[in-house]
Amino acid sequence: MKILVAVKRVVDYAVKVRVKPDRTGVETANVKMSMNPFCEIAVEEALRLREAGAAAEVVAATIGPAQSADTLRTALAMGADRAVHVLHDPDPARPLLPLVVAKILRAVALQEKPGLVILGKQAIDDDCNQTGQMLAGLLQWPQGTFASKVLLDKEKQKATVEREVDGGIETICLKLPAVITTDLRLNQPRYATLPNIMKAKSKVIKKVTPEDLNVDIRSDMEVTEVNEQPKRKAGVILSSVDELLDKLKNEARVL
Amino acid sequence: MQRWIPAILRRAAPAASGYGGAARLFASSSLLFDETQEQFKESVHKFAQEAIAPHAGAIDASNHFPKGVNLWRLMGDFNLHGLTAPEEYGGMGLGYMYHCIAMEEISRASGSVGLSYGAHSNLCINQLVRHGNPEQKQKYLPKLISGEHVGALAMSEPNSGSDVVSMKCKAEKVDGGYVINGNKMWCTNGPSAQTLVVYAKTDLAAGSKGITAFIIEKGMPGFSTAQKLDKLGMRGSDTCELVFENCFVPHENVLGEEGKGVYVMMSGLDLERLVLAAGPIGLMQACLDAVLPYVRQREQFGRPIGEFQFIQGKMADMYTSLQSSRSFVYSVARDCDNGKVDRKDCAGVILFAAERATQVALQAIQCLGGNGYINEYPTGRLLRDAKLFEIGAGTSEIRRMIIGRELFKED
C-alpha cells in the first residue's frame, strides 16, 4: 500500500511575522521558510506506518514555487521514498485556497492511488483547517481529522483513528482508502540525520503543473488588503456596574 | 532518532536563557554552503538546540556533563563524531565543511560540549583516521565514533605549552614496546577518555625529531589522571593532568612511526585549528541569539533599546565580525576539502575568529547592560567560553608567529 503525504512550505514557526509596507500580504522575502509543523507530523506518521509494515511506499507531495522543493527534500531526508512537486508560482493577491489545493491533491491521489492520504490538520500561515476535509469530500473517501492516534489493519483494509475533539477523544473506524489529518500529539517527528540527508539526494522528485493534472486553479477570491491587528489598548478599571453598563452600551456597542 | 520537544510547543519568547525564539534568525542567502550542507546545518541545529542547549547553563554551573543523559551517545547516534572517518568504521566519509558545521552548531548550543566534541572528533578520531594503521583503526574507531568511548589528545605539559617541542615526557624503548614516564597538562576529555593520543619523546636529545605519537588506553597500568582542573570557562568540558608512571605501551600502539611524531602533531594542529575555529563562530552566533531578542524587547526612555544608535552600532559590529569570520572559516574548510591545506590559513582562521568572538561576547554583555552581568543570562558564560579559543590549539601569539614565518618563507 502507498501513503501519500501532502506537505506545505510556510513561514517558519519561530519567525515574527510582519505585514508588508504595501499591505498586500506578509513579508516573505529573506524570511526563514520551513515545512509546516503539522505536515512534519504527517510525514513522521507515514514513515512509522511504513516501518511497521503497514505500507510499502511513502510519497510526499507539495504545491508551490521552485523553492518548495526544499520542503520535499526535508520529507525525503526524513525518509520518504519519492516526491511529487506541483509547480505553482504564488500570487499574494490570489493565494491558493484549500478548495483548489484539495482539487490538485485529488488529481495527484487519483494518479498515485494511495491507500491513505495524510495531511497536517492546518497550515500555520492561514490556519484554514479545510484542505483535508475538502479532499476527502472530493475523493468521496472517509476522513479521520485531528488524529492523535492511528492504527492500520492491512488485512482488513481499515484504519482506526483516535480524534481529539472538543468533548474528549473520539475513536472512529475508516475503510481504506481514507484521508487523515494530524494533530499535535500524534507523534514527535524525527530528525533528518546525515545518512538520510545523503540518501535523499538520489531520490526522485517528479515535477508536474496544475495544467498537467487538468485542474483549474482560478480563484474566486481576491485578497484586497492585509493589515496588522490594531495595537492592544490598555485596560480601564471601572468604579461601578453602572459605568460598565454605560461602556458596554455606548462604547463597545454590544448591548 | 526521535526529537525531544515537538516543534510547536517551543514559543518564540525573549527569555533569560535567550535561546527559544531566536534560534533560527537569518535566512541565509550566502553561497557558503550547498543544499546538502544547508540541510545538515539545519538538522544539527535542531538537534543541538533540543538535546544540548537546555543543559548548557547547568553544565557550566556544575562543571560537569549532565548525569541523566549521555550526550556522547546522542551525538554519536546523530552521526556527528565520525564525520571525517571512513564509512567502514561507522563514519560518514565526509570532509571539513561538515565537521565545521557540526562544531559551529554544537558550540552555539554549549561551548563546553563543543570543545569536548572537537577534542573527541578531531584531535582524537581524525588523528587516528589520518595516521592509524588498519588494525589500530579497527580496534579504536568504531567505539569512538558511536560515542561509547570518549577520545582525547595530549601534547602540552606543565612546562611545555607554546614550546611544546620541549616536552619532557619520556618513552623508553623496552622489550615489546615502550615505558612512558611524565606528565601532560590541560588534556580536554582527559578525565573521561578511554582512548588518548599522547605524544612523548623516544629520543630526548633529538629535539623535535625525537617525538613519537602513541595510542594510550584508559586502564593501562601506570597511566592515571589527576583531578579535574577548575577553569574560567568551558566548564564541564572536563580537563585534567595526565600522569604516566612506568606505563608500558605495546609496540602496536605507536601511531605513525617512531620519531616521526612531530609531523603527526603539526599537521594535526593545522586541521585542529580549522575545525576548532568553528567554535568561536558558534559562540558569536549564540551571542546574537541572546542579544537580538533582548534589544527588541527591553525598553528604556519609552522605546526598545535596539532603536538607539549605540546599540545598533554594537549589533552591526557583532554581525559583521560573525559573518566575516564565518566566511573565512568555511572558505578555508572548502580549500582543505579540496586538498589545499595551507598552514597560515588554518592558523589565520582561528586567530581571527577567536579574537573576534571575545570582543563579540564583551559587546553582548554590554548590550544586556546590568542583566549581562547576571549569570542567569548566558552572556557571561559566552565570554568565558570564548576566551579559551585565543589560547588552546596554539595561543594567538604562536598563531601570529606561524603566519608571519610562513609569509616570510614564501617566495
XYZ file of C-alpha atoms in Angstrom:
666
model
C 0.000 0.000 0.000
C 1.167 3.502 -0.742
C 0.794 6.505 1.574
C 0.578 9.981 0.084
C 1.629 12.826 2.392
C 0.887 16.418 1.451
C 3.317 18.985 2.864
C 3.336 22.769 2.767
C 6.151 25.305 2.827
C 5.281 28.057 5.281
C 6.970 30.871 7.172
C 8.963 29.218 9.960
C 7.043 28.983 13.236
C 9.738 30.886 15.152
C 9.720 33.930 12.856
C 7.915 37.052 13.972
C 5.576 37.674 11.046
C 5.297 41.229 9.723
C 2.895 42.763 7.245
C 4.491 44.235 4.118
C 4.510 48.048 3.935
C 2.295 47.931 0.817
C -0.232 45.828 2.775
C -0.547 43.188 0.035
C 0.470 40.370 2.336
C 3.032 39.298 4.914
C 6.769 39.682 4.465
C 8.271 36.523 2.967
C 11.396 37.890 1.301
C 14.538 36.882 3.252
C 12.348 35.195 5.831
C 13.053 31.671 7.008
C 10.649 29.140 5.476
C 10.132 25.612 6.752
C 7.824 22.632 6.482
C 4.537 23.267 8.296
C 4.891 21.597 11.723
C 1.671 19.575 11.309
C 2.978 18.357 7.939
C 6.163 17.148 9.689
C 3.930 15.123 11.996
C 2.120 13.752 8.925
C 5.392 12.647 7.311
C 6.501 11.045 10.582
C 3.242 9.091 10.903
C 3.530 7.832 7.333
C 7.118 6.719 7.963
C 6.120 4.889 11.144
C 3.330 3.073 9.294
C 5.793 2.034 6.604
C 8.316 0.881 9.222
C 5.594 -1.157 10.935
C 4.987 -2.951 7.637
C 1.557 -1.455 7.006
C 2.681 0.368 3.869
C 5.335 -0.149 1.229
C 5.973 3.369 -0.012
C 5.660 6.937 1.266
C 5.206 9.632 -1.388
C 5.462 13.300 -0.405
C 3.676 15.977 -2.425
C 3.663 19.750 -2.352
C 2.197 22.620 -4.341
C 4.350 25.687 -4.706
C 7.162 27.521 -6.455
C 10.611 26.116 -7.197
C 11.735 26.767 -3.615
C 9.080 24.370 -2.329
C 11.402 21.597 -3.458
C 13.288 22.299 -0.196
C 10.241 21.111 1.735
C 10.122 17.945 -0.342
C 13.816 17.400 0.274
C 13.160 17.630 4.004
C 10.464 14.969 3.677
C 12.846 12.806 1.635
C 15.605 13.359 4.194
C 13.245 12.207 6.938
C 12.717 9.033 4.941
C 10.005 9.469 2.310
C 10.682 7.361 -0.784
C 9.892 9.832 -3.526
C 8.104 13.103 -4.117
C 5.746 14.961 -6.435
C 6.165 18.710 -6.908
C 3.171 20.531 -8.372
C 4.749 23.748 -9.605
C 2.826 26.923 -8.979
C 4.130 30.444 -8.532
C 2.207 32.178 -5.784
C 0.356 35.446 -6.315
C -0.184 37.223 -2.995
C -3.437 38.732 -4.256
C -4.793 35.321 -5.212
C -3.294 32.739 -2.822
C -4.099 29.087 -3.342
C -7.062 28.332 -1.147
C -7.910 24.959 0.378
C -10.507 24.073 -2.260
C -8.022 24.463 -5.111
C -5.321 22.673 -3.106
C -7.756 19.845 -2.454
C -8.620 19.637 -6.163
C -4.932 19.377 -7.065
C -4.273 16.780 -4.368
C -7.282 14.816 -5.590
C -5.742 14.705 -9.057
C -2.420 13.547 -7.580
C -4.197 10.928 -5.467
C -6.102 9.593 -8.476
C -2.766 9.195 -10.274
C -0.824 7.725 -7.358
C -3.675 5.574 -5.984
C -2.582 5.573 -2.331
C -4.425 3.642 0.377
C -4.058 6.577 2.729
C -3.570 10.332 2.349
C -2.141 12.042 5.429
C -2.080 15.817 5.824
C -1.424 18.247 8.649
C -4.676 19.425 10.209
C -3.921 23.015 9.180
C -1.117 25.223 7.955
C 0.296 27.729 10.407
C 0.126 30.553 7.869
C -3.576 30.570 7.021
C -4.890 28.259 9.783
C -7.689 27.151 7.396
C -8.125 23.555 8.617
C -10.109 22.748 5.454
C -7.886 21.011 2.909
C -8.034 17.518 4.399
C -11.790 17.634 4.839
C -12.374 19.019 1.313
C -10.026 16.445 -0.185
C -11.942 13.616 1.464
C -15.187 15.082 0.172
C -13.885 15.446 -3.400
C -12.497 11.910 -3.386
C -15.583 10.611 -1.606
C -13.266 8.900 0.883
C -13.809 8.645 4.655
C -11.853 11.066 6.837
C -10.256 10.990 10.292
C -9.267 14.527 11.220
C -7.345 15.827 14.297
C -5.815 12.364 14.674
C -3.964 11.740 17.915
C -3.516 8.027 17.214
C -3.650 5.932 14.043
C -3.799 2.134 13.872
C -3.764 0.475 10.482
C -5.145 -3.011 9.814
C -3.636 -4.027 6.483
C -5.618 -7.253 6.088
C -8.983 -5.726 6.898
C -8.015 -2.545 4.964
C -9.227 -0.410 7.858
C -7.800 2.461 9.869
C -8.763 3.118 13.494
C -8.278 6.786 14.294
C -8.488 8.463 17.696
C -9.514 12.075 17.208
C -9.079 14.976 19.594
C -12.476 16.655 19.679
C -13.917 19.272 21.990
C -15.596 16.694 24.188
C -12.596 14.427 24.512
C -11.224 11.620 22.360
C -13.438 10.102 19.676
C -12.462 6.765 18.143
C -13.616 6.053 14.608
C -13.015 3.283 12.125
C -12.341 4.147 8.481
C -12.422 1.869 5.472
C -9.421 2.450 3.221
C -8.681 4.389 1.126
C -9.094 7.280 3.554
C -7.863 10.766 4.452
C -6.296 11.507 7.835
C -5.205 14.878 9.191
C -2.693 15.052 12.007
C -2.945 16.843 15.310
C -0.120 17.916 17.600
C 0.064 14.923 19.903
C 0.059 12.244 17.213
C 3.843 11.848 17.260
C 7.180 13.638 17.595
C 8.833 13.958 14.182
C 12.303 12.526 13.732
C 15.409 14.487 12.860
C 16.733 14.243 9.326
C 20.025 12.521 10.114
C 23.028 12.989 7.855
C 22.971 9.497 6.295
C 19.320 10.079 5.321
C 20.093 13.564 4.006
C 22.735 11.952 1.795
C 20.386 9.179 0.638
C 17.715 11.752 -0.205
C 19.930 13.306 -2.866
C 19.257 10.394 -5.195
C 15.509 10.178 -4.551
C 13.165 11.227 -7.346
C 11.102 14.421 -7.328
C 8.560 14.371 -10.138
C 7.602 17.814 -11.403
C 4.105 18.481 -12.732
C 1.887 21.526 -13.279
C -1.789 22.052 -12.427
C -2.423 22.040 -16.193
C -0.854 18.564 -16.452
C -3.333 17.464 -13.815
C -6.276 19.171 -15.556
C -7.047 21.305 -12.548
C -8.348 24.829 -12.932
C -6.644 26.957 -10.303
C -8.537 30.149 -10.914
C -9.745 31.553 -7.639
C -12.987 33.371 -6.951
C -11.379 35.159 -4.034
C -9.024 38.090 -4.183
C -7.089 39.423 -1.230
C -7.507 43.190 -1.252
C -5.651 44.192 1.873
C -3.679 42.712 4.755
C -3.308 44.773 7.902
C -1.731 44.256 11.266
C -4.032 43.877 14.186
C -4.668 47.176 15.980
C -2.334 47.542 18.932
C -3.954 46.341 22.092
C -5.025 49.253 24.261
C -4.530 49.326 27.985
C -7.414 48.187 30.150
C -9.511 50.504 32.294
C -10.537 49.839 35.882
C -14.201 50.721 36.349
C -15.736 52.034 39.538
C -19.287 50.670 39.304
C -21.643 48.369 37.437
C -23.421 51.429 36.036
C -20.197 52.552 34.444
C -19.731 49.052 32.995
C -23.223 49.064 31.514
C -22.634 52.512 30.074
C -19.406 51.438 28.383
C -20.871 48.201 27.050
C -23.812 50.124 25.611
C -22.139 53.235 24.241
C -18.516 52.339 23.556
C -18.387 48.645 22.784
C -21.963 48.741 21.495
C -22.701 45.199 22.431
C -25.888 45.864 24.385
C 16.092 9.082 16.354
C 13.165 10.955 17.814
C 13.233 14.613 18.652
C 12.739 15.661 22.241
C 10.331 18.557 22.000
C 7.535 18.973 19.468
C 8.345 21.999 17.369
C 5.090 23.782 18.102
C 5.407 23.716 21.863
C 8.502 25.904 21.793
C 7.468 29.524 21.801
C 9.440 32.487 20.468
C 9.963 34.246 23.801
C 12.868 36.529 24.668
C 13.641 34.904 27.990
C 16.564 34.953 30.366
C 18.038 31.908 28.699
C 17.592 33.570 25.353
C 17.583 30.547 23.103
C 13.913 29.968 22.420
C 12.689 32.062 19.575
C 15.898 33.495 18.322
C 17.159 30.051 17.462
C 16.774 30.426 13.732
C 17.291 34.024 12.811
C 18.586 34.752 9.385
C 17.510 33.071 6.169
C 20.997 32.738 4.824
C 21.292 33.725 1.231
C 25.025 33.180 1.308
C 26.740 30.822 -1.067
C 28.858 29.325 1.700
C 27.000 26.035 1.744
C 25.467 23.761 -0.855
C 21.946 22.371 -0.445
C 23.027 19.253 1.410
C 25.239 21.190 3.779
C 22.371 23.618 4.452
C 20.091 20.701 5.280
C 22.757 19.227 7.543
C 23.311 22.546 9.317
C 19.568 22.921 9.849
C 19.334 19.397 11.190
C 22.300 19.653 13.569
C 20.989 23.000 14.728
C 17.619 21.484 15.678
C 19.327 18.572 17.402
C 21.790 20.765 19.299
C 19.096 23.210 20.438
C 16.831 20.417 21.650
C 19.335 17.934 23.050
C 22.288 20.072 24.187
C 21.267 23.708 24.705
C 18.874 23.032 27.612
C 21.836 21.652 29.588
C 24.306 24.430 28.803
C 23.689 26.515 31.926
C 23.790 23.528 34.250
C 26.947 22.152 32.636
C 28.670 25.480 33.295
C 27.368 25.845 36.840
C 28.130 22.285 37.932
C 31.365 21.898 35.941
C 30.394 18.528 34.531
C 28.357 16.934 31.747
C 24.720 16.152 32.594
C 24.311 12.943 34.548
C 20.862 11.883 33.362
C 21.601 11.936 29.643
C 24.529 10.591 27.649
C 25.410 13.425 25.286
C 28.303 11.448 23.752
C 25.904 8.708 22.764
C 23.291 11.147 21.477
C 25.868 12.901 19.297
C 27.102 9.512 18.121
C 23.562 8.442 17.201
C 23.371 11.628 15.179
C 26.472 10.552 13.261
C 28.466 13.576 14.433
C 31.666 12.001 15.763
C 32.967 10.262 12.679
C 32.153 12.910 10.076
C 35.658 12.667 8.621
C 36.130 8.949 9.329
C 35.733 6.178 6.728
C 32.319 4.540 6.469
C 33.743 1.089 7.192
C 34.273 2.125 10.821
C 30.885 3.814 11.140
C 31.994 7.203 9.877
C 30.389 9.425 7.258
C 33.413 9.754 4.974
C 32.853 13.495 4.605
C 35.145 16.484 4.939
C 35.916 19.541 7.000
C 32.961 21.578 5.752
C 30.647 19.146 7.532
C 32.888 18.922 10.567
C 32.978 22.709 10.929
C 29.192 22.918 10.519
C 28.721 20.391 13.328
C 31.288 22.159 15.522
C 29.587 25.509 14.967
C 26.081 24.339 15.826
C 27.155 22.301 18.849
C 29.204 25.220 20.189
C 26.244 27.500 19.589
C 24.251 25.304 21.962
C 27.060 24.883 24.516
C 30.675 25.991 24.230
C 31.810 23.290 26.667
C 30.116 20.477 24.794
C 31.501 21.904 21.542
C 35.055 21.915 22.850
C 34.816 18.366 24.166
C 33.217 17.312 20.895
C 36.032 18.960 18.930
C 38.719 17.269 21.015
C 36.996 13.901 20.662
C 36.108 14.020 16.978
C 39.057 15.939 15.559
C 42.005 15.700 17.935
C 41.495 12.012 18.630
C 39.306 10.416 15.956
C 40.643 12.384 13.000
C 44.266 11.776 14.012
C 43.572 8.037 14.153
C 41.915 8.266 10.751
C 44.901 10.065 9.237
C 47.739 8.130 10.831
C 46.377 4.871 12.217
C 47.148 1.556 10.572
C 44.200 -0.721 9.681
C 44.492 -2.714 12.920
C 44.500 0.416 15.072
C 41.566 1.920 13.178
C 39.569 -1.264 13.512
C 40.349 -1.523 17.207
C 39.633 2.039 18.300
C 37.470 3.889 15.789
C 34.095 2.084 15.949
C 33.515 2.742 19.649
C 34.840 6.297 19.437
C 32.541 7.006 16.507
C 29.472 5.540 18.180
C 30.094 7.615 21.282
C 30.530 4.579 23.502
C 34.135 5.656 24.065
C 35.461 9.171 24.533
C 38.674 10.310 22.873
C 41.339 12.814 23.874
C 44.758 14.081 22.838
C 47.674 15.219 24.988
C 50.752 17.080 23.891
C 51.235 20.015 26.277
C 52.964 19.585 29.614
C 53.091 21.741 32.755
C 56.380 23.189 31.480
C 55.812 22.828 27.733
C 52.914 24.841 26.400
C 53.752 27.035 23.439
C 57.171 25.414 23.425
C 55.532 22.012 23.051
C 58.543 20.500 21.295
C 60.483 20.908 24.557
C 58.265 18.233 26.133
C 59.973 16.000 28.661
C 57.556 13.077 28.794
C 59.817 10.141 28.031
C 59.084 6.905 26.151
C 61.906 4.455 26.777
C 62.216 1.582 24.354
C 61.914 -1.802 26.075
C 61.197 -5.353 25.019
C 57.794 -5.388 23.221
C 57.150 -1.681 23.420
C 57.872 1.430 25.445
C 57.691 2.594 29.044
C 56.344 6.108 29.407
C 57.131 8.470 32.280
C 55.977 12.028 32.626
C 53.011 14.376 32.847
C 50.671 16.001 30.400
C 48.632 19.119 31.157
C 45.346 20.716 30.031
C 44.083 17.496 28.471
C 40.480 18.042 27.310
C 38.326 14.960 27.988
C 41.245 13.537 29.983
C 39.108 12.508 32.951
C 36.621 10.530 30.865
C 38.586 9.370 27.816
C 39.049 5.665 27.046
C 41.375 6.353 24.112
C 44.047 9.033 24.110
C 46.599 10.132 21.534
C 49.700 11.070 23.550
C 52.997 12.497 22.315
C 56.207 11.527 24.122
C 59.930 11.666 23.390
C 61.537 8.425 22.365
C 64.767 10.370 21.998
C 65.122 13.295 24.426
C 68.294 14.507 22.744
C 66.832 14.705 19.259
C 64.506 17.646 19.896
C 61.571 17.681 17.531
C 62.806 14.585 15.721
C 62.572 12.576 18.935
C 58.800 12.772 19.337
C 56.598 9.738 18.843
C 52.817 9.575 18.945
C 51.188 6.792 20.988
C 47.678 5.463 21.495
C 47.017 5.152 25.209
C 44.078 3.228 26.708
C 42.413 4.056 29.978
C 43.320 1.338 32.431
C 46.854 0.759 31.150
C 48.905 0.163 34.304
C 50.943 3.244 35.151
C 48.565 5.665 33.428
C 46.324 7.761 35.631
C 44.596 11.127 35.606
C 44.962 13.777 38.278
C 41.973 15.767 39.453
C 39.804 17.814 37.105
C 41.020 21.377 36.505
C 38.872 24.268 37.728
C 38.658 26.525 34.655
C 37.457 30.062 33.949
C 35.288 28.905 31.085
C 34.475 25.794 29.082
C 33.385 24.445 32.445
C 32.053 20.935 32.159
C 34.443 20.185 29.308
C 36.468 18.058 31.672
C 40.171 18.844 31.578
C 42.913 17.346 33.687
C 46.554 16.446 34.073
C 47.700 13.019 32.851
C 50.255 11.087 34.893
C 52.497 8.375 33.430
C 54.484 6.309 35.924
C 56.270 3.450 34.183
C 53.334 2.998 31.870
C 54.033 0.175 29.448
C 52.717 0.750 25.912
C 52.972 -2.121 23.405
C 54.702 -1.597 20.099
C 51.377 -1.871 18.200
C 50.233 1.347 19.832
C 52.734 3.605 18.099
C 50.712 5.991 15.919
C 52.608 6.624 12.708
C 56.326 5.990 13.004
C 58.794 6.239 15.848
C 60.494 9.606 15.796
C 58.018 10.987 13.256
C 55.549 12.213 15.864
C 56.203 15.887 15.197
C 54.778 15.546 11.710
C 51.657 13.858 13.103
C 51.403 16.632 15.681
C 51.993 19.682 13.491
C 49.861 18.569 10.550
C 47.159 17.621 13.011
C 47.370 21.079 14.542
C 46.552 22.705 11.188
C 43.274 20.812 10.900
C 42.586 21.125 14.611
C 42.796 24.900 14.275
C 40.414 24.844 11.308
C 37.747 22.723 12.988
C 38.049 24.458 16.348
C 37.729 27.836 14.573
C 34.084 26.932 14.038
C 33.713 27.004 17.837
C 34.029 30.817 18.155
C 31.688 31.107 15.144
C 29.047 29.189 17.098
C 29.681 31.293 20.191
C 29.338 34.553 18.238
C 26.076 33.278 16.791
C 24.931 32.390 20.309
C 25.741 35.966 21.365
C 23.473 37.319 18.629
C 20.809 34.766 19.560
C 20.848 36.232 23.071
C 21.188 39.905 22.184
C 18.691 40.408 19.346
C 15.502 39.348 21.143
C 16.652 41.252 24.214
C 17.217 44.593 22.467
C 13.882 44.244 20.690
C 12.028 43.801 23.938
C 13.941 45.753 26.571
C 12.608 49.317 26.730
C 14.189 52.402 28.184
C 13.159 56.011 27.632
C 9.910 54.665 26.192
C 11.487 52.722 23.320
C 13.159 49.368 22.672
C 16.859 49.867 23.246
C 17.506 48.276 19.848
C 16.292 51.562 18.338
C 19.184 53.514 19.820
C 22.176 54.059 17.569
C 24.828 52.973 20.053
C 23.130 49.590 20.439
C 22.626 49.329 16.690
C 26.321 50.031 16.270
C 27.176 47.183 18.580
C 24.749 44.867 16.781
C 26.341 45.794 13.467
C 29.852 45.165 14.781
C 28.817 41.817 16.212
C 27.109 40.806 12.994
C 29.958 41.774 10.689
C 32.503 40.086 12.963
C 30.464 36.907 12.788
C 29.849 36.985 9.045
C 33.442 37.784 8.114
C 34.813 35.102 10.447
C 32.306 32.616 9.125
C 33.207 33.310 5.501
C 36.907 32.935 6.284
C 36.498 29.659 8.188
C 34.289 27.956 5.642
C 36.266 29.025 2.608
C 39.411 27.582 4.212
C 37.435 24.446 5.107
C 36.450 24.113 1.466
C 40.083 24.522 0.411
C 41.145 21.815 2.844
C 38.444 19.512 1.488
C 39.919 20.122 -1.960
C 43.327 19.050 -0.734
C 44.798 22.522 -0.277
C 45.799 22.682 3.379
C 47.552 25.985 3.952
C 49.241 26.256 7.353
C 48.910 30.039 7.589
C 45.211 29.972 6.612
C 44.466 27.320 9.210
C 46.228 29.370 11.849
C 44.634 32.508 10.449
C 41.028 31.379 10.795
C 41.262 30.525 14.462
C 43.405 33.567 15.213
C 40.803 35.818 13.599
C 37.627 34.102 14.785
C 38.770 33.642 18.371
C 39.761 37.266 18.897
C 36.512 38.435 17.277
C 34.497 36.092 19.483
C 35.915 37.511 22.707
C 35.043 41.026 21.539
C 31.584 39.985 20.383
C 30.921 38.348 23.753
C 32.034 41.508 25.559
C 29.646 43.517 23.377
C 26.887 41.039 24.094
C 27.303 41.576 27.824
C 27.279 45.330 27.233
C 24.073 45.170 25.164
C 22.340 43.412 28.012
C 23.661 46.009 30.453
C 23.132 45.090 34.067
C 21.445 41.876 33.018
C 24.550 40.941 31.049
C 26.382 40.851 34.351
C 23.898 38.407 35.874
C 24.660 34.721 35.475
C 21.034 33.899 34.744
C 21.761 35.257 31.285
C 24.145 33.313 29.034
C 26.368 36.242 28.030
C 28.852 35.856 30.879
C 29.352 32.200 30.072
C 29.743 33.033 26.375
C 32.599 35.416 27.211
C 34.338 32.922 29.492
C 33.953 30.190 26.884
C 35.101 32.395 24.001
C 38.361 33.365 25.701
C 39.621 29.782 25.578
C 39.869 29.890 21.806
C 42.551 32.584 21.975
C 44.695 30.133 23.948
C 44.026 26.471 23.142
C 45.333 24.905 19.917
C 48.233 27.328 19.951
C 47.954 30.767 21.519
C 47.222 33.838 19.389
C 50.888 34.711 19.756
C 52.012 31.367 18.343
C 49.453 31.669 15.530
C 50.798 35.104 14.580
C 54.330 33.737 14.627
C 53.360 30.832 12.375
C 51.636 33.066 9.846
C 54.454 35.613 9.799
C 57.039 32.896 9.462
C 55.183 31.260 6.572
C 54.783 34.602 4.796
C 58.456 35.362 5.275
C 59.457 31.986 3.829
C 57.241 32.250 0.763
C 58.782 33.496 -2.409
